[in-house]
Amino acid sequence: QVQLVESGGGLVQAGGSLRLSCVASGRTFGVYRIGWFRHAPGKEREFVAAIAWSGISTYYADSAKGRFTISRDNAKNMVYLQMNRLKPEDTAVYYCAAERTDSGEYDYWGQGTQVTVSS
């Protein structure tokens, strides 16, 4: 089992920045990739970004490219999502999730953190 806890959400004005954090615990040696997803009211959950637990591979949704940066600190079992130039349409609950294999299926999820961007 892998436990994930997000933090860092909040209320920010459009154009501002936030950094989300995700701390992983448990059997983290079995993690292949950590991803960030978001879920806005009335919309389907969508992929935002992901990073390999080892190695340097990163992945971004088109909506995140150029504005968001995903990074990790393996020593602290942390994954971060730096979000810059935020827009009202970025408002959502943001979740981190862990993938055990390169399957596209995320096996473990955090409880989410709310990000609200005011116009």
Short mmCIF file of N, CA and C in Angstrom, two decimals:
data_model
loop_
_atom_site.label_atom_id
_atom_site.label_comp_id
_atom_site.label_asym_id
_atom_site.label_seq_id
_atom_site.Cartn_x
_atom_site.Cartn_y
_atom_site.Cartn_z
N GLN A 1 0.84 -1.20 0.00
CA GLN A 1 0.00 0.00 0.00
C GLN A 1 0.88 1.25 0.00
N VAL A 2 0.38 2.25 -0.66
CA VAL A 2 1.03 3.56 -0.69
C VAL A 2 0.01 4.59 -0.25
N GLN A 3 0.40 5.43 0.68
CA GLN A 3 -0.48 6.51 1.13
C GLN A 3 0.04 7.83 0.56
N LEU A 4 -0.89 8.65 0.13
CA LEU A 4 -0.55 9.93 -0.48
C LEU A 4 -1.34 11.04 0.22
N VAL A 5 -0.66 12.12 0.54
CA VAL A 5 -1.32 13.25 1.18
C VAL A 5 -0.90 14.53 0.46
N GLU A 6 -1.89 15.25 -0.04
CA GLU A 6 -1.63 16.52 -0.74
C GLU A 6 -1.75 17.69 0.22
N SER A 7 -1.08 18.76 -0.13
CA SER A 7 -1.22 20.02 0.60
C SER A 7 -0.81 21.16 -0.33
N GLY A 8 -1.09 22.37 0.11
CA GLY A 8 -0.66 23.54 -0.64
C GLY A 8 -1.74 24.25 -1.43
N GLY A 9 -2.95 23.70 -1.43
CA GLY A 9 -4.02 24.38 -2.15
C GLY A 9 -4.44 25.65 -1.44
N GLY A 10 -5.29 26.41 -2.10
CA GLY A 10 -5.78 27.65 -1.49
C GLY A 10 -6.43 28.53 -2.52
N LEU A 11 -6.65 29.77 -2.10
CA LEU A 11 -7.29 30.77 -2.95
C LEU A 11 -6.21 31.73 -3.46
N VAL A 12 -6.20 31.95 -4.75
CA VAL A 12 -5.20 32.83 -5.36
C VAL A 12 -5.86 33.61 -6.49
N GLN A 13 -5.37 34.79 -6.74
CA GLN A 13 -5.90 35.59 -7.85
C GLN A 13 -5.33 35.10 -9.17
N ALA A 14 -6.06 35.34 -10.21
CA ALA A 14 -5.58 34.99 -11.55
C ALA A 14 -4.22 35.63 -11.79
N GLY A 15 -3.33 34.85 -12.38
CA GLY A 15 -1.97 35.31 -12.62
C GLY A 15 -1.01 34.95 -11.51
N GLY A 16 -1.55 34.49 -10.38
CA GLY A 16 -0.72 34.13 -9.26
C GLY A 16 -0.17 32.73 -9.35
N SER A 17 0.49 32.29 -8.28
CA SER A 17 1.16 30.99 -8.25
C SER A 17 0.80 30.23 -6.97
N LEU A 18 0.86 28.93 -7.08
CA LEU A 18 0.74 28.04 -5.94
C LEU A 18 1.68 26.86 -6.15
N ARG A 19 2.16 26.29 -5.06
CA ARG A 19 2.92 25.05 -5.16
C ARG A 19 2.21 23.98 -4.34
N LEU A 20 1.79 22.94 -5.02
CA LEU A 20 1.17 21.81 -4.36
C LEU A 20 2.25 20.79 -4.00
N SER A 21 2.03 20.13 -2.87
CA SER A 21 2.95 19.08 -2.42
C SER A 21 2.19 17.79 -2.22
N CYS A 22 2.87 16.70 -2.47
CA CYS A 22 2.31 15.37 -2.26
C CYS A 22 3.37 14.54 -1.57
N VAL A 23 3.06 14.06 -0.38
CA VAL A 23 4.01 13.21 0.33
C VAL A 23 3.52 11.76 0.25
N ALA A 24 4.43 10.88 -0.09
CA ALA A 24 4.11 9.46 -0.22
C ALA A 24 4.71 8.69 0.94
N SER A 25 3.97 7.71 1.42
CA SER A 25 4.47 6.85 2.49
C SER A 25 4.02 5.42 2.21
N GLY A 26 4.59 4.50 2.95
CA GLY A 26 4.27 3.09 2.74
C GLY A 26 5.26 2.46 1.79
N ARG A 27 4.76 1.60 0.89
CA ARG A 27 5.63 0.83 -0.01
C ARG A 27 6.00 1.65 -1.23
N THR A 28 6.70 2.75 -1.01
CA THR A 28 7.04 3.65 -2.11
C THR A 28 8.05 3.05 -3.07
N PHE A 29 8.76 2.01 -2.65
CA PHE A 29 9.74 1.39 -3.56
C PHE A 29 9.03 0.75 -4.74
N GLY A 30 7.73 0.51 -4.60
CA GLY A 30 6.98 -0.11 -5.68
C GLY A 30 6.32 0.88 -6.62
N VAL A 31 6.60 2.18 -6.43
CA VAL A 31 5.96 3.21 -7.25
C VAL A 31 6.72 3.39 -8.55
N TYR A 32 5.98 3.46 -9.64
CA TYR A 32 6.59 3.69 -10.96
C TYR A 32 6.50 5.15 -11.36
N ARG A 33 5.36 5.75 -11.08
CA ARG A 33 5.13 7.14 -11.50
C ARG A 33 4.13 7.80 -10.57
N ILE A 34 4.29 9.09 -10.35
CA ILE A 34 3.33 9.89 -9.58
C ILE A 34 2.70 10.90 -10.53
N GLY A 35 1.40 11.01 -10.46
CA GLY A 35 0.70 11.96 -11.32
C GLY A 35 -0.13 12.94 -10.51
N TRP A 36 -0.40 14.07 -11.11
CA TRP A 36 -1.35 15.04 -10.57
C TRP A 36 -2.56 15.07 -11.51
N PHE A 37 -3.73 15.05 -10.90
CA PHE A 37 -4.99 15.14 -11.63
C PHE A 37 -5.81 16.24 -10.98
N ARG A 38 -6.83 16.68 -11.70
CA ARG A 38 -7.75 17.66 -11.11
C ARG A 38 -9.16 17.36 -11.51
N HIS A 39 -10.07 17.79 -10.65
CA HIS A 39 -11.49 17.54 -10.89
C HIS A 39 -12.26 18.80 -10.54
N ALA A 40 -12.83 19.40 -11.56
CA ALA A 40 -13.63 20.60 -11.37
C ALA A 40 -15.11 20.23 -11.39
N PRO A 41 -15.94 21.00 -10.68
CA PRO A 41 -17.39 20.71 -10.66
C PRO A 41 -17.96 20.67 -12.07
N GLY A 42 -18.73 19.66 -12.35
CA GLY A 42 -19.38 19.55 -13.64
C GLY A 42 -18.50 19.05 -14.76
N LYS A 43 -17.25 18.74 -14.42
CA LYS A 43 -16.31 18.26 -15.44
C LYS A 43 -15.75 16.90 -15.03
N GLU A 44 -15.20 16.20 -16.00
CA GLU A 44 -14.55 14.95 -15.69
C GLU A 44 -13.16 15.21 -15.10
N ARG A 45 -12.70 14.26 -14.33
CA ARG A 45 -11.34 14.35 -13.81
C ARG A 45 -10.36 14.35 -14.98
N GLU A 46 -9.34 15.20 -14.90
CA GLU A 46 -8.38 15.27 -15.99
C GLU A 46 -6.95 15.19 -15.48
N PHE A 47 -6.12 14.62 -16.32
CA PHE A 47 -4.70 14.52 -16.05
C PHE A 47 -4.05 15.89 -16.16
N VAL A 48 -3.10 16.17 -15.26
CA VAL A 48 -2.39 17.45 -15.30
C VAL A 48 -0.91 17.24 -15.63
N ALA A 49 -0.25 16.39 -14.84
CA ALA A 49 1.18 16.17 -15.04
C ALA A 49 1.57 14.89 -14.32
N ALA A 50 2.72 14.34 -14.70
CA ALA A 50 3.22 13.15 -14.04
C ALA A 50 4.73 13.13 -14.11
N ILE A 51 5.33 12.38 -13.20
CA ILE A 51 6.78 12.28 -13.15
C ILE A 51 7.16 10.86 -12.76
N ALA A 52 8.18 10.34 -13.39
CA ALA A 52 8.67 9.03 -13.02
C ALA A 52 9.26 9.09 -11.61
N TRP A 53 9.03 8.02 -10.84
CA TRP A 53 9.55 7.99 -9.47
C TRP A 53 11.07 7.92 -9.48
N SER A 54 11.64 7.27 -10.46
CA SER A 54 13.08 7.31 -10.70
C SER A 54 13.29 7.70 -12.15
N GLY A 55 14.45 8.26 -12.46
CA GLY A 55 14.64 8.77 -13.80
C GLY A 55 14.18 10.21 -13.91
N ILE A 56 14.06 10.69 -15.13
CA ILE A 56 13.81 12.11 -15.33
C ILE A 56 12.58 12.39 -16.17
N SER A 57 11.83 11.36 -16.50
CA SER A 57 10.69 11.57 -17.40
C SER A 57 9.58 12.36 -16.72
N THR A 58 9.08 13.35 -17.45
CA THR A 58 7.93 14.12 -17.00
C THR A 58 6.92 14.18 -18.14
N TYR A 59 5.67 14.41 -17.77
CA TYR A 59 4.57 14.42 -18.73
C TYR A 59 3.62 15.54 -18.32
N TYR A 60 3.09 16.24 -19.31
CA TYR A 60 2.19 17.35 -19.03
C TYR A 60 1.00 17.33 -19.97
N ALA A 61 -0.15 17.71 -19.42
CA ALA A 61 -1.29 17.99 -20.27
C ALA A 61 -1.03 19.30 -21.01
N ASP A 62 -1.67 19.46 -22.14
CA ASP A 62 -1.47 20.69 -22.91
C ASP A 62 -1.82 21.92 -22.07
N SER A 63 -2.83 21.80 -21.22
CA SER A 63 -3.26 22.94 -20.41
C SER A 63 -2.22 23.33 -19.37
N ALA A 64 -1.28 22.42 -19.07
CA ALA A 64 -0.27 22.67 -18.05
C ALA A 64 1.08 23.08 -18.63
N LYS A 65 1.31 22.75 -19.86
CA LYS A 65 2.62 23.03 -20.46
C LYS A 65 2.94 24.52 -20.45
N GLY A 66 4.14 24.84 -20.01
CA GLY A 66 4.57 26.22 -19.97
C GLY A 66 4.17 26.99 -18.73
N ARG A 67 3.23 26.44 -17.95
CA ARG A 67 2.79 27.12 -16.73
C ARG A 67 3.07 26.31 -15.47
N PHE A 68 2.96 24.99 -15.57
CA PHE A 68 3.12 24.11 -14.42
C PHE A 68 4.42 23.33 -14.55
N THR A 69 5.04 23.05 -13.41
CA THR A 69 6.25 22.23 -13.38
C THR A 69 6.12 21.18 -12.30
N ILE A 70 6.32 19.94 -12.67
CA ILE A 70 6.30 18.85 -11.69
C ILE A 70 7.73 18.48 -11.35
N SER A 71 7.95 18.20 -10.08
CA SER A 71 9.29 17.81 -9.63
C SER A 71 9.15 16.86 -8.45
N ARG A 72 10.23 16.27 -8.05
CA ARG A 72 10.17 15.34 -6.93
C ARG A 72 11.43 15.45 -6.10
N ASP A 73 11.32 15.01 -4.86
CA ASP A 73 12.45 14.89 -3.94
C ASP A 73 12.34 13.50 -3.33
N ASN A 74 13.08 12.56 -3.89
CA ASN A 74 12.96 11.17 -3.43
C ASN A 74 13.39 11.02 -1.99
N ALA A 75 14.35 11.80 -1.56
CA ALA A 75 14.83 11.70 -0.18
C ALA A 75 13.70 12.00 0.81
N LYS A 76 12.78 12.86 0.39
CA LYS A 76 11.66 13.24 1.25
C LYS A 76 10.37 12.55 0.84
N ASN A 77 10.43 11.71 -0.20
CA ASN A 77 9.22 11.07 -0.74
C ASN A 77 8.16 12.11 -1.12
N MET A 78 8.62 13.20 -1.70
CA MET A 78 7.72 14.31 -2.04
C MET A 78 7.67 14.51 -3.55
N VAL A 79 6.51 14.88 -4.03
CA VAL A 79 6.32 15.34 -5.41
C VAL A 79 5.62 16.69 -5.34
N TYR A 80 6.09 17.61 -6.16
CA TYR A 80 5.57 18.97 -6.14
C TYR A 80 4.96 19.33 -7.49
N LEU A 81 3.99 20.22 -7.45
CA LEU A 81 3.43 20.79 -8.67
C LEU A 81 3.46 22.31 -8.50
N GLN A 82 4.41 22.93 -9.17
CA GLN A 82 4.48 24.38 -9.16
C GLN A 82 3.58 24.91 -10.26
N MET A 83 2.62 25.72 -9.86
CA MET A 83 1.64 26.25 -10.81
C MET A 83 1.78 27.76 -10.88
N ASN A 84 2.13 28.26 -12.05
CA ASN A 84 2.30 29.69 -12.29
C ASN A 84 1.25 30.19 -13.28
N ARG A 85 1.08 31.49 -13.29
CA ARG A 85 0.12 32.15 -14.22
C ARG A 85 -1.22 31.43 -14.16
N LEU A 86 -1.72 31.26 -12.96
CA LEU A 86 -2.97 30.53 -12.78
C LEU A 86 -4.15 31.28 -13.39
N LYS A 87 -5.11 30.50 -13.87
CA LYS A 87 -6.30 31.02 -14.51
C LYS A 87 -7.52 30.53 -13.74
N PRO A 88 -8.64 31.23 -13.85
CA PRO A 88 -9.86 30.75 -13.18
C PRO A 88 -10.24 29.33 -13.58
N GLU A 89 -9.96 28.95 -14.80
CA GLU A 89 -10.29 27.60 -15.25
C GLU A 89 -9.39 26.53 -14.63
N ASP A 90 -8.37 26.93 -13.88
CA ASP A 90 -7.55 25.96 -13.14
C ASP A 90 -8.20 25.59 -11.81
N THR A 91 -9.30 26.25 -11.46
CA THR A 91 -10.00 25.94 -10.21
C THR A 91 -10.49 24.51 -10.22
N ALA A 92 -10.11 23.76 -9.20
CA ALA A 92 -10.47 22.34 -9.12
C ALA A 92 -9.92 21.77 -7.82
N VAL A 93 -10.33 20.55 -7.52
CA VAL A 93 -9.64 19.77 -6.50
C VAL A 93 -8.51 19.03 -7.19
N TYR A 94 -7.32 19.17 -6.66
CA TYR A 94 -6.15 18.53 -7.24
C TYR A 94 -5.77 17.31 -6.41
N TYR A 95 -5.53 16.22 -7.12
CA TYR A 95 -5.19 14.95 -6.48
C TYR A 95 -3.83 14.48 -6.98
N CYS A 96 -3.05 13.89 -6.10
CA CYS A 96 -1.90 13.14 -6.59
C CYS A 96 -2.23 11.66 -6.53
N ALA A 97 -1.61 10.92 -7.40
CA ALA A 97 -1.88 9.49 -7.52
C ALA A 97 -0.60 8.76 -7.88
N ALA A 98 -0.53 7.50 -7.48
CA ALA A 98 0.66 6.68 -7.71
C ALA A 98 0.32 5.50 -8.61
N GLU A 99 1.21 5.27 -9.54
CA GLU A 99 1.08 4.18 -10.49
C GLU A 99 2.16 3.15 -10.18
N ARG A 100 1.78 1.87 -10.09
CA ARG A 100 2.76 0.85 -9.73
C ARG A 100 3.53 0.34 -10.95
N THR A 101 2.89 0.35 -12.09
CA THR A 101 3.54 -0.08 -13.32
C THR A 101 3.20 0.88 -14.44
N ASP A 102 3.86 0.75 -15.56
CA ASP A 102 3.62 1.64 -16.70
C ASP A 102 2.37 1.19 -17.44
N SER A 103 1.25 1.24 -16.71
CA SER A 103 -0.01 0.73 -17.27
C SER A 103 -1.00 1.82 -17.63
N GLY A 104 -0.75 3.03 -17.12
CA GLY A 104 -1.74 4.09 -17.28
C GLY A 104 -2.82 4.04 -16.24
N GLU A 105 -2.79 3.05 -15.39
CA GLU A 105 -3.77 2.91 -14.32
C GLU A 105 -3.12 3.33 -13.00
N TYR A 106 -3.71 4.32 -12.37
CA TYR A 106 -3.18 4.79 -11.09
C TYR A 106 -3.86 4.00 -9.97
N ASP A 107 -3.01 3.47 -9.09
CA ASP A 107 -3.49 2.52 -8.09
C ASP A 107 -3.83 3.16 -6.75
N TYR A 108 -3.18 4.27 -6.42
CA TYR A 108 -3.37 4.89 -5.12
C TYR A 108 -3.64 6.39 -5.33
N TRP A 109 -4.55 6.92 -4.50
CA TRP A 109 -4.95 8.31 -4.63
C TRP A 109 -4.93 9.01 -3.29
N GLY A 110 -4.59 10.29 -3.32
CA GLY A 110 -4.71 11.11 -2.13
C GLY A 110 -6.12 11.63 -1.97
N GLN A 111 -6.33 12.44 -0.94
CA GLN A 111 -7.67 12.94 -0.63
C GLN A 111 -7.99 14.23 -1.38
N GLY A 112 -6.97 14.85 -1.96
CA GLY A 112 -7.18 16.05 -2.76
C GLY A 112 -6.97 17.33 -1.97
N THR A 113 -6.66 18.39 -2.70
CA THR A 113 -6.52 19.72 -2.12
C THR A 113 -7.17 20.72 -3.07
N GLN A 114 -7.95 21.63 -2.51
CA GLN A 114 -8.73 22.57 -3.31
C GLN A 114 -7.87 23.73 -3.77
N VAL A 115 -7.94 24.02 -5.05
CA VAL A 115 -7.31 25.21 -5.63
C VAL A 115 -8.42 26.07 -6.22
N THR A 116 -8.49 27.30 -5.79
CA THR A 116 -9.48 28.24 -6.30
C THR A 116 -8.77 29.47 -6.83
N VAL A 117 -9.02 29.78 -8.09
CA VAL A 117 -8.39 30.93 -8.74
C VAL A 117 -9.48 31.95 -9.03
N SER A 118 -9.37 33.10 -8.43
CA SER A 118 -10.38 34.15 -8.63
C SER A 118 -9.97 35.06 -9.79
N SER A 119 -10.99 35.58 -10.46
CA SER A 119 -10.72 36.44 -11.62
C SER A 119 -10.62 37.90 -11.22
#
